[in-house]
Short mmCIF file of C-alpha atoms in Angstrom, two decimals:
data_model
loop_
_atom_site.label_atom_id
_atom_site.label_comp_id
_atom_site.label_asym_id
_atom_site.label_seq_id
_atom_site.Cartn_x
_atom_site.Cartn_y
_atom_site.Cartn_z
CA MET A 1 75.14 34.97 51.83
CA LYS A 2 73.06 34.86 54.85
CA THR A 3 76.16 34.85 56.86
CA LYS A 4 77.54 38.05 55.40
CA ARG A 5 74.13 39.69 55.40
CA LYS A 6 73.73 38.92 58.99
CA LYS A 7 77.50 40.11 59.81
CA ARG A 8 76.42 43.42 58.10
CA GLN A 9 73.56 43.77 60.05
CA ASP A 10 75.13 43.28 63.28
CA ASP A 11 77.74 45.85 62.25
CA ASN A 12 75.11 48.21 61.50
CA ILE A 13 73.49 47.56 64.80
CA ARG A 14 76.87 47.85 66.42
CA GLN A 15 77.73 51.31 64.95
CA LYS A 16 74.00 52.49 65.88
CA LEU A 17 74.90 51.74 69.51
CA ASP A 18 78.04 53.12 69.88
CA PRO A 19 78.61 55.96 67.21
CA ASN A 20 81.79 56.46 68.56
CA LEU A 21 83.40 53.20 67.19
CA PRO A 22 85.36 53.57 64.18
CA LYS A 23 83.50 52.92 61.03
CA ASP A 24 86.44 50.60 59.09
CA LEU A 25 84.04 48.43 57.44
CA PRO A 26 84.83 47.25 54.15
CA ILE A 27 82.95 49.18 51.00
CA LEU A 28 80.66 46.60 49.65
CA ARG A 29 80.56 45.53 46.11
CA SER A 30 77.10 45.88 44.97
CA SER A 31 76.15 50.01 44.93
CA GLN A 32 72.65 49.11 46.30
CA ASP A 33 74.12 47.51 49.47
CA ASN A 34 76.21 50.59 49.88
CA ILE A 35 73.14 52.97 49.49
CA VAL A 36 71.13 50.70 52.03
CA ARG A 37 74.26 50.67 54.50
CA LEU A 38 74.39 54.60 53.86
CA LYS A 39 70.45 55.00 54.44
CA GLU A 40 70.55 53.15 57.74
CA GLU A 41 73.39 54.77 59.30
CA LEU A 42 72.39 58.17 58.63
CA GLY A 43 68.91 57.80 59.52
CA LYS A 44 67.66 58.57 55.98
CA SER A 45 68.78 62.09 56.59
CA SER A 46 66.90 64.32 53.88
CA ASP A 47 70.13 66.13 53.16
CA VAL A 48 71.74 63.29 51.94
CA VAL A 49 71.60 63.39 48.29
CA ILE A 50 71.73 59.98 46.27
CA ARG A 51 71.94 59.86 42.45
CA GLU A 52 72.15 56.52 40.70
CA PHE A 53 73.38 56.50 36.89
CA LYS A 54 73.84 54.21 34.25
CA GLY A 55 76.39 53.87 31.59
CA SER A 56 77.21 51.84 28.46
CA ASN A 57 78.60 48.95 30.58
CA TYR A 58 78.64 50.02 34.05
CA GLN A 59 76.24 51.24 36.73
CA GLY A 60 76.95 52.93 39.81
CA ALA A 61 75.54 55.47 42.63
CA LEU A 62 76.55 59.07 43.23
CA VAL A 63 76.33 60.30 46.98
CA PHE A 64 76.55 63.92 48.40
CA ILE A 65 75.31 66.12 50.85
CA ASP A 66 73.17 68.75 50.08
CA GLY A 67 74.43 72.34 50.98
CA LEU A 68 78.11 71.19 51.31
CA VAL A 69 78.64 71.04 47.43
CA ASP A 70 78.63 73.05 44.60
CA ASN A 71 75.74 71.66 42.17
CA LYS A 72 76.86 73.01 39.05
CA VAL A 73 80.18 71.09 39.60
CA ILE A 74 78.70 68.13 40.30
CA MET A 75 76.25 68.17 37.07
CA ASP A 76 78.85 69.23 34.55
CA PHE A 77 81.94 67.58 35.81
CA LEU A 78 80.90 64.54 37.33
CA LEU A 79 77.16 63.21 36.41
CA GLU A 80 77.23 64.51 32.58
CA PRO A 81 80.41 62.71 32.14
CA LEU A 82 79.43 59.41 33.94
CA ILE A 83 76.19 58.94 32.03
CA ASP A 84 77.90 59.15 28.62
CA THR A 85 76.49 56.03 26.69
CA LYS A 86 79.69 55.89 24.44
CA PRO A 87 80.82 52.08 24.64
CA LEU A 88 84.51 51.74 27.18
CA PRO A 89 86.87 49.85 25.57
CA GLU A 90 87.07 46.28 25.94
CA ARG A 91 89.43 44.49 28.61
CA VAL A 92 89.69 47.69 30.31
CA ASP A 93 89.49 48.48 34.29
CA ILE A 94 86.09 50.28 34.46
CA PHE A 95 86.96 51.86 37.66
CA GLN A 96 90.37 53.20 36.66
CA TYR A 97 89.40 54.31 33.62
CA LEU A 98 86.24 56.52 34.70
CA LYS A 99 88.20 57.88 37.62
CA GLU A 100 90.83 58.70 34.82
CA HIS A 101 88.67 59.81 32.12
CA ALA A 102 85.21 60.46 33.34
CA VAL A 103 85.55 62.20 36.45
CA ALA A 104 86.75 65.96 35.46
CA ALA A 105 86.85 67.48 39.15
CA GLY A 106 89.91 69.04 40.59
CA SER A 107 91.07 66.72 43.22
CA ILE A 108 90.02 63.05 43.14
CA SER A 109 91.24 60.21 45.58
CA THR A 110 90.37 56.68 46.16
CA ILE A 111 88.19 55.29 49.26
CA GLU A 112 88.81 51.89 50.43
CA ASN A 113 86.82 51.71 53.52
CA TRP A 114 83.81 52.93 55.15
CA ASN A 115 85.33 55.51 57.46
CA GLN A 116 86.47 57.29 54.67
CA ILE A 117 83.53 57.77 52.94
CA TYR A 118 82.10 59.83 55.74
CA ASP A 119 85.03 62.04 56.12
CA ASN A 120 84.73 62.89 52.53
CA LEU A 121 80.69 63.52 52.56
CA PHE A 122 80.92 65.56 55.69
CA SER A 123 83.94 67.82 54.12
CA GLY A 124 81.66 68.51 50.90
CA ASN A 125 83.19 66.04 48.62
CA THR A 126 81.12 63.66 46.17
CA VAL A 127 81.38 59.69 46.91
CA ILE A 128 80.88 57.39 43.55
CA PHE A 129 80.05 53.67 44.06
CA ILE A 130 80.78 51.82 40.82
CA ASP A 131 79.28 48.18 40.68
CA GLY A 132 81.65 45.38 41.36
CA TYR A 133 84.37 47.51 43.01
CA ASN A 134 85.07 47.16 46.93
CA LYS A 135 85.97 50.96 46.86
CA ALA A 136 84.84 54.49 45.77
CA ILE A 137 85.81 57.43 43.95
CA SER A 138 86.15 60.55 45.97
CA ALA A 139 86.01 64.31 44.05
CA GLU A 140 86.31 67.30 45.23
CA THR A 141 82.93 69.29 44.88
CA LYS A 142 83.08 71.90 48.18
CA GLY A 143 80.67 74.88 47.59
CA TRP A 144 78.96 75.83 50.87
CA GLU A 145 77.58 78.81 51.99
CA LYS A 146 80.42 81.13 53.40
CA ARG A 147 80.93 84.84 54.61
CA SER A 148 83.16 87.03 52.70
CA ILE A 149 86.09 88.58 53.79
CA SER A 150 85.08 91.83 55.73
CA ASN A 151 86.96 94.38 58.09
CA PRO A 152 88.04 93.46 61.56
CA THR A 153 85.50 94.26 64.01
CA THR A 154 87.74 93.50 67.14
CA GLN A 155 91.23 95.01 66.01
CA LEU A 156 90.74 97.93 64.24
CA SER A 157 93.65 99.69 62.97
CA ILE A 158 93.88 103.03 60.89
CA ARG A 159 96.88 102.27 58.57
CA GLY A 160 97.14 98.61 57.28
CA PRO A 161 95.36 95.80 55.75
CA GLN A 162 91.41 95.96 56.44
CA ASP A 163 90.58 92.10 55.78
CA ALA A 164 89.74 89.85 58.30
CA PHE A 165 89.52 85.91 59.13
CA THR A 166 86.41 84.19 58.11
CA GLU A 167 84.83 80.88 59.75
CA THR A 168 86.22 78.94 56.34
CA LEU A 169 89.08 77.03 56.97
CA ARG A 170 90.59 77.25 53.24
CA THR A 171 89.66 81.01 52.89
CA ASN A 172 92.07 81.73 56.27
CA THR A 173 94.71 79.44 55.18
CA ALA A 174 94.53 81.27 51.68
CA LEU A 175 94.85 84.67 53.26
CA ILE A 176 97.74 83.58 55.03
CA ARG A 177 99.23 81.94 52.03
CA ARG A 178 99.02 84.77 50.05
CA ARG A 179 101.08 87.02 52.09
CA ILE A 180 103.82 84.17 52.64
CA LYS A 181 104.65 82.91 49.23
CA SER A 182 107.15 80.65 50.49
CA PRO A 183 107.40 76.68 50.36
CA ASN A 184 108.68 76.72 53.88
CA LEU A 185 105.14 77.61 55.06
CA TRP A 186 103.91 74.27 56.03
CA ILE A 187 100.34 73.17 56.84
CA GLU A 188 99.47 70.26 58.72
CA THR A 189 95.41 69.42 59.05
CA MET A 190 93.81 67.29 61.49
CA LYS A 191 90.64 66.38 62.51
CA ILE A 192 89.55 67.33 66.50
CA GLY A 193 86.14 66.24 68.55
CA LYS A 194 84.63 62.87 68.12
CA VAL A 195 81.21 63.92 66.97
CA SER A 196 82.06 67.16 65.38
CA GLN A 197 85.45 66.15 63.31
CA THR A 198 86.55 69.68 63.19
CA ASP A 199 89.25 70.09 60.61
CA THR A 200 92.10 72.19 62.52
CA ALA A 201 95.28 73.15 60.85
CA ILE A 202 99.03 73.78 62.28
CA LEU A 203 101.14 76.66 60.59
CA TYR A 204 104.62 77.05 60.60
CA ILE A 205 107.60 78.10 58.98
CA LYS A 206 109.77 75.15 58.21
CA GLY A 207 113.33 76.59 59.50
CA ILE A 208 112.43 79.41 61.51
CA ALA A 209 109.61 77.93 63.75
CA ASN A 210 111.38 75.88 66.75
CA GLU A 211 110.84 72.70 66.37
CA LYS A 212 110.11 71.69 70.29
CA ILE A 213 107.57 74.02 70.22
CA VAL A 214 105.76 72.59 66.78
CA GLU A 215 106.20 69.10 68.27
CA GLU A 216 104.74 70.38 71.49
CA VAL A 217 101.86 71.93 69.69
CA ARG A 218 101.07 68.95 67.81
CA LYS A 219 101.17 66.78 70.89
CA ARG A 220 98.96 68.60 72.91
CA LEU A 221 96.33 69.02 69.94
CA ASN A 222 96.34 64.99 69.42
CA ARG A 223 95.88 64.89 73.15
CA ILE A 224 92.73 66.67 72.98
CA ASN A 225 89.44 63.96 73.46
CA ILE A 226 86.22 65.89 73.61
CA ASP A 227 82.99 65.62 71.63
CA GLU A 228 82.74 68.77 69.65
CA LEU A 229 84.99 71.58 68.70
CA LEU A 230 82.85 74.86 67.77
CA GLU A 231 85.53 77.60 68.03
CA SER A 232 89.05 78.25 68.66
CA GLY A 233 88.29 79.18 72.39
CA TYR A 234 88.13 75.48 73.06
CA ILE A 235 91.34 74.94 71.96
CA GLU A 236 93.01 77.53 73.93
CA GLN A 237 91.77 76.24 76.89
CA LEU A 238 92.96 72.62 76.33
CA ILE A 239 96.39 73.48 75.31
CA GLU A 240 97.60 76.43 77.57
CA ASP A 241 100.09 75.54 80.18
CA GLN A 242 98.19 77.31 83.08
CA SER A 243 94.24 77.44 83.44
CA TRP A 244 94.32 79.15 86.98
CA THR A 245 95.33 82.50 85.79
CA THR A 246 93.50 85.50 84.29
CA PHE A 247 96.16 86.42 81.84
CA PRO A 248 95.92 84.88 78.41
CA THR A 249 98.91 82.27 77.96
CA THR A 250 97.86 82.15 73.90
CA TYR A 251 97.19 84.84 71.46
CA HIS A 252 94.08 84.96 69.56
CA THR A 253 93.54 87.42 66.55
CA GLU A 254 90.77 87.92 63.58
CA ARG A 255 93.78 89.78 61.43
CA PRO A 256 95.96 87.76 59.02
CA ASP A 257 98.56 90.38 58.81
CA VAL A 258 99.26 89.70 62.41
CA VAL A 259 99.10 85.92 62.09
CA VAL A 260 102.02 86.44 59.20
CA SER A 261 104.26 88.77 61.37
CA GLN A 262 103.84 86.13 64.26
CA LEU A 263 104.92 83.04 61.79
CA VAL A 264 107.57 84.94 60.45
CA GLU A 265 108.71 85.44 64.34
CA GLY A 266 108.97 81.91 64.66
CA ARG A 267 105.58 81.22 66.46
CA VAL A 268 103.00 78.58 65.37
CA ALA A 269 99.20 79.42 64.23
CA ILE A 270 96.54 76.89 64.82
CA VAL A 271 93.51 77.59 62.70
CA VAL A 272 89.78 76.09 63.53
CA ASP A 273 87.17 75.33 60.71
CA GLY A 274 84.16 77.54 61.92
CA SER A 275 85.88 80.13 63.73
CA PRO A 276 87.31 83.55 62.68
CA PHE A 277 89.85 83.92 65.14
CA VAL A 278 93.32 82.18 64.73
CA ILE A 279 95.40 81.12 67.91
CA THR A 280 99.20 81.79 67.77
CA ALA A 281 101.49 80.47 70.42
CA PRO A 282 104.04 80.63 72.21
CA ALA A 283 102.54 84.34 73.67
CA ILE A 284 104.23 86.83 75.77
CA PHE A 285 102.93 89.57 78.18
CA ILE A 286 104.32 92.66 76.11
CA GLN A 287 102.99 90.96 72.88
CA PHE A 288 99.31 92.31 74.26
CA PHE A 289 100.28 95.71 73.90
CA GLN A 290 101.44 95.69 70.26
CA ALA A 291 98.89 96.88 68.08
CA PRO A 292 99.05 96.42 64.08
CA ASP A 293 99.45 100.20 63.67
CA ASP A 294 102.74 100.09 65.73
CA TYR A 295 104.70 98.83 62.64
CA TYR A 296 103.15 100.79 60.05
CA SER A 297 103.94 104.26 61.31
CA ARG A 298 107.18 105.97 62.17
CA PHE A 299 109.04 104.18 65.23
CA ASP A 300 108.64 107.84 67.54
CA ILE A 301 105.04 107.65 66.95
CA SER A 302 104.53 104.39 67.64
CA THR A 303 106.62 104.32 70.53
CA GLY A 304 104.69 107.03 72.14
CA ILE A 305 101.45 105.33 71.34
CA ARG A 306 102.51 102.10 72.94
CA LEU A 307 103.70 103.72 76.16
CA LEU A 308 99.90 105.36 76.37
CA ARG A 309 98.39 102.14 76.13
CA ILE A 310 100.71 100.65 79.12
CA ILE A 311 99.92 103.48 81.17
CA ALA A 312 96.21 103.06 80.56
CA PHE A 313 96.47 99.61 81.43
CA LEU A 314 98.01 100.73 84.68
CA ILE A 315 95.23 103.10 85.28
CA ALA A 316 92.91 100.42 84.22
CA LEU A 317 94.22 98.26 87.08
CA ILE A 318 94.93 100.27 89.74
CA GLY A 319 92.28 103.40 89.26
CA PRO A 320 89.83 102.78 91.82
CA SER A 321 92.04 100.96 94.10
CA THR A 322 94.36 104.29 94.37
CA TYR A 323 91.37 106.59 95.09
CA ILE A 324 89.91 104.06 97.89
CA ALA A 325 93.58 104.09 99.58
CA ALA A 326 94.23 107.70 99.17
CA THR A 327 91.14 108.50 100.56
CA THR A 328 90.74 106.15 103.52
CA PHE A 329 94.21 105.71 104.74
CA HIS A 330 96.42 108.16 103.17
CA GLN A 331 94.67 111.62 102.92
CA GLU A 332 97.81 113.21 103.78
CA MET A 333 99.26 112.26 100.04
CA ILE A 334 96.11 114.39 98.43
CA PRO A 335 96.76 118.21 98.43
CA THR A 336 94.71 120.01 101.08
CA THR A 337 92.54 121.95 98.62
CA LEU A 338 91.51 118.72 96.67
CA VAL A 339 91.07 116.96 100.02
CA ILE A 340 88.73 119.80 101.30
CA ALA A 341 86.81 119.30 97.80
CA ILE A 342 86.53 115.68 98.07
CA ALA A 343 85.29 115.64 101.58
CA ALA A 344 82.54 118.39 100.73
CA GLN A 345 81.38 116.01 97.87
CA ARG A 346 81.51 112.88 100.05
CA GLU A 347 79.55 114.32 102.90
CA ASN A 348 76.19 113.39 102.32
CA VAL A 349 77.15 109.85 100.71
CA PRO A 350 75.97 106.97 103.02
CA PHE A 351 78.47 104.40 101.59
CA PRO A 352 82.58 104.11 102.14
CA ALA A 353 84.81 104.54 99.40
CA PHE A 354 84.86 100.80 98.42
CA VAL A 355 81.25 100.18 98.67
CA GLU A 356 80.77 103.49 96.51
CA ALA A 357 83.15 102.49 93.88
CA LEU A 358 81.79 98.78 93.99
CA ILE A 359 78.32 100.19 93.04
CA MET A 360 79.85 102.19 90.27
CA GLU A 361 82.16 99.45 88.88
CA VAL A 362 79.82 96.82 89.06
CA THR A 363 76.96 99.37 87.29
CA PHE A 364 79.10 99.97 84.36
CA GLU A 365 80.04 96.50 84.09
CA ILE A 366 76.41 95.55 83.44
CA LEU A 367 75.78 98.07 81.19
CA ARG A 368 79.02 97.34 78.98
CA GLU A 369 77.50 93.40 78.88
CA ALA A 370 73.94 94.82 78.01
CA GLY A 371 75.70 96.83 75.32
CA LEU A 372 77.32 93.79 73.98
CA ARG A 373 74.48 91.54 74.11
CA LEU A 374 71.73 93.85 72.67
CA PRO A 375 71.31 94.39 68.70
CA ARG A 376 73.90 96.54 67.39
CA THR A 377 71.86 99.27 66.76
CA VAL A 378 70.65 99.56 70.10
CA GLY A 379 73.18 98.52 72.04
CA GLN A 380 75.65 101.38 72.05
CA ALA A 381 72.74 104.11 72.84
CA VAL A 382 71.85 102.37 75.66
CA SER A 383 75.34 101.81 77.17
CA ILE A 384 76.03 105.50 76.64
CA VAL A 385 72.77 106.52 77.47
CA GLY A 386 72.45 104.60 80.44
CA ALA A 387 75.78 105.23 81.75
CA LEU A 388 75.02 109.26 81.74
CA VAL A 389 71.54 108.80 83.21
CA ILE A 390 72.60 106.28 85.82
CA GLY A 391 75.81 108.29 86.57
CA GLN A 392 74.02 111.60 87.10
CA ALA A 393 70.93 110.40 88.79
CA ALA A 394 73.13 108.20 91.43
CA VAL A 395 74.86 111.67 92.30
CA GLN A 396 71.98 113.68 92.57
CA ALA A 397 70.46 110.81 94.77
CA GLY A 398 73.43 111.11 96.88
CA ILE A 399 74.68 107.42 96.46
CA VAL A 400 77.95 108.22 94.80
CA SER A 401 80.01 111.31 94.70
CA PRO A 402 81.01 112.81 91.62
CA ILE A 403 84.73 112.54 92.03
CA MET A 404 83.73 108.61 91.81
CA VAL A 405 81.92 108.83 88.76
CA ILE A 406 84.88 110.53 87.18
CA VAL A 407 87.43 107.94 88.63
CA VAL A 408 85.20 105.06 87.31
CA SER A 409 84.58 106.71 83.53
CA ILE A 410 88.28 107.61 83.32
CA THR A 411 89.40 103.98 84.51
CA ALA A 412 86.69 102.32 82.06
CA ILE A 413 88.32 104.55 79.08
CA ALA A 414 91.51 103.63 79.78
CA ASN A 415 90.51 99.84 79.78
CA PHE A 416 89.35 100.27 76.46
CA SER A 417 92.93 101.38 75.00
CA THR A 418 94.36 97.64 75.39
CA PRO A 419 94.46 96.28 72.00
CA VAL A 420 93.66 92.75 72.92
CA PHE A 421 90.20 92.05 74.75
CA ALA A 422 91.50 88.94 76.74
CA MET A 423 94.50 91.42 78.24
CA ALA A 424 91.72 93.89 79.05
CA ILE A 425 89.20 91.74 80.50
CA ALA A 426 92.16 90.27 82.78
CA ALA A 427 92.56 93.71 84.22
CA ARG A 428 89.10 93.96 84.81
CA LEU A 429 88.98 91.45 87.13
CA LEU A 430 92.35 92.12 88.72
CA ARG A 431 90.86 95.53 89.55
CA PHE A 432 88.11 94.53 92.23
CA VAL A 433 90.80 92.49 93.96
CA LEU A 434 93.33 95.44 94.06
CA MET A 435 90.01 97.24 95.36
CA GLY A 436 89.53 95.07 98.41
CA LEU A 437 93.42 94.90 99.24
CA ALA A 438 93.18 98.53 99.05
CA THR A 439 90.20 98.81 101.63
CA ILE A 440 91.69 96.83 103.95
CA LEU A 441 95.75 97.70 103.97
CA GLY A 442 95.53 100.85 101.84
CA PHE A 443 98.48 101.35 99.61
CA TYR A 444 100.58 98.41 101.45
CA GLY A 445 97.81 96.15 100.19
CA MET A 446 97.53 97.41 96.95
CA MET A 447 101.57 97.04 96.69
CA LEU A 448 101.29 93.50 98.03
CA GLY A 449 98.64 92.65 95.32
CA LEU A 450 100.93 93.91 92.52
CA MET A 451 103.85 92.23 94.02
CA PHE A 452 102.21 89.09 93.79
CA MET A 453 100.70 89.74 90.50
CA SER A 454 104.40 90.02 89.33
CA ILE A 455 105.46 87.16 90.59
CA HIS A 456 102.89 85.14 89.07
CA LEU A 457 103.37 86.65 85.95
CA CYS A 458 107.29 85.83 86.24
CA SER A 459 106.16 81.89 86.87
CA ILE A 460 103.88 81.81 83.77
CA ARG A 461 105.13 79.90 80.58
CA SER A 462 103.71 79.65 77.39
CA PHE A 463 104.70 76.52 75.66
CA GLY A 464 108.05 76.62 77.82
CA VAL A 465 108.49 80.30 76.79
CA PRO A 466 108.60 82.38 79.91
CA TYR A 467 105.81 85.03 79.85
CA MET A 468 107.69 88.14 80.60
CA MET A 469 110.47 87.59 78.11
CA PRO A 470 112.31 89.41 77.48
CA LEU A 471 112.00 91.26 80.75
CA ALA A 472 112.07 88.59 83.18
CA PRO A 473 114.75 86.84 82.78
CA PHE A 474 115.91 90.46 81.42
CA ASN A 475 117.93 90.30 78.03
CA ILE A 476 119.15 93.68 76.59
CA ARG A 477 119.74 92.53 73.06
CA ASN A 478 115.89 91.98 72.99
CA GLN A 479 114.63 95.02 73.64
CA GLN A 480 113.95 96.57 70.29
CA ASP A 481 110.22 95.97 70.47
CA VAL A 482 109.05 95.87 73.95
CA PHE A 483 108.42 99.51 75.74
CA VAL A 484 110.27 101.20 72.74
CA ARG A 485 109.82 100.29 69.50
CA PHE A 486 113.02 100.70 67.52
CA PRO A 487 113.37 101.93 63.76
CA ILE A 488 112.37 98.68 61.31
CA TRP A 489 116.02 98.73 60.26
CA GLN A 490 117.36 97.86 63.61
CA PHE A 491 115.09 94.94 63.67
CA THR A 492 118.03 92.58 62.45
CA ASN A 493 117.21 89.44 64.38
CA ARG A 494 114.11 87.47 65.66
CA PRO A 495 113.38 86.81 69.02
CA PRO A 496 115.76 83.85 70.01
CA PHE A 497 113.56 82.37 72.91
CA ILE A 498 110.82 81.97 70.18
CA SER A 499 112.70 80.86 67.12
CA LYS A 500 115.81 78.64 67.28
CA GLY A 501 116.48 78.39 63.75
CA ASN A 502 117.42 81.05 61.40
CA ILE A 503 117.03 84.56 63.55
CA ALA A 504 118.61 86.51 60.68
CA ARG A 505 115.59 89.26 59.75
CA ILE A 506 116.99 91.92 57.89
CA GLY A 507 119.92 92.31 56.38
CA GLN A 508 122.97 94.52 57.00
CA ASN A 509 123.09 98.29 55.81
CA GLN A 510 119.25 98.77 55.75
CA LYS A 511 119.56 102.14 57.38
CA PRO A 512 118.13 104.88 55.41
CA GLY A 513 119.74 107.84 54.50
CA PRO A 514 120.27 110.73 51.94
CA PRO A 515 121.81 109.66 48.66
CA ASP A 516 125.89 109.27 48.63
CA PRO A 517 127.23 112.50 47.35
CA HIS A 518 129.94 110.39 45.54
CA ASP A 519 127.55 108.48 43.63
CA ASP A 520 127.24 109.77 40.27
CA ARG A 521 123.86 108.67 40.41
CA SER A 522 122.94 111.47 43.03
CA LYS A 523 124.84 114.48 40.76
CA GLY A 524 122.05 114.07 37.57
CA GLU A 525 122.97 114.81 34.32
CA LYS A 526 124.09 118.19 32.99
CA SER A 527 123.00 119.54 30.19
#
């Protein structure tokens, strides 16, 4: 007896010295010994609730974490049946009988080692120890506080669903499951983070998703070895193909309808507990200019707006550098009247065009960042008023010219039109590089920078899929949803470079039209 107790004490000391060691110790037969071990290893934490109970011919203890459980479920469906004083039948396995008849929770399981106890406790389950048994019962009693489903805040749409993901894993998977009522939607759950033990789920549609991509996602997630996983952004940085790039190689969104549409195309979704943003992969360049509204409106309207977004992205990318190159090296390309007007405005400006643009761009970026960090009621007012006041004061002081304020303002507004923030911020960073090249070599420098950017984009892959598909390599049969959004009835197939399974998407003869004049139903009944 002393030897076992000494071994148990050594195990406890060993776990405290190295908390990353697996706690695969066996469960003790005495509930009192199990309670002592729990208190020692959890440091007598105040949120650990231990409730001992006694029945007709058995006794034990019920353990849960306060704040992670529904107390009413524990009282009504666990504790009350367990303290029932009715005598149990003779020659019955008490543990099995209590598991089948006394514990009335929705989901129950048997725990056989100490590591499973912590997994269940910290997941919101209640653990029940029964004296005389070296195993325990786990009952599902999750009931922590969570944010209710609200409207999207980063990807707004005029038409379409108005619900967004929350920080709870099961709520997010339910929002997806509610839209895909198919048994082929498979969800695999794993824990990532040696300390945080964050629940992470992989979602894909069996038979549509490429099995090689699914296996690659699974392999990259299993390879992650970090202490904590606080947000899905951690995973994005650990599983991407290319780290040294400003362009995002995975897609993240807070909209369930966007995730569902991408799952149906054959992509894989990654949901992280504690994050309202879901990752989808693989991602391609043109995907970041596709907004949810594009598919809820007519194809001609959607095509015009998408082309406008792409033009706005180019303006946000090369707007200031074009002005610098034209005014510094290529004045002959500007109409004479406009050149005279620009020269008159810049007559009292002491800085060259590059320094002038750099001052305004950096000032605007500071205002934009300050507007994000300030309280919501104050942030918008500060950013708008600050831009107006500082811009007007800078012009009057002769630091910048009025035309530069116009160029920077148009560039900033164009940057806001990109639907995905990750792509918009990539343009913001590359804008400064192109400004520097335009200052040195003019339009030749700009073209050189854009050429290297194009080569870089063509070299990137996302989980093995070329980033510029279907533009590079070019595929004429997959151009229905690139620059021009074809009518929905022409989306007959899924992108074959993503889905290697069932690529048929829409049946034949889906083109709408007037009723057939030879159809008796279109003639109506004659009175």
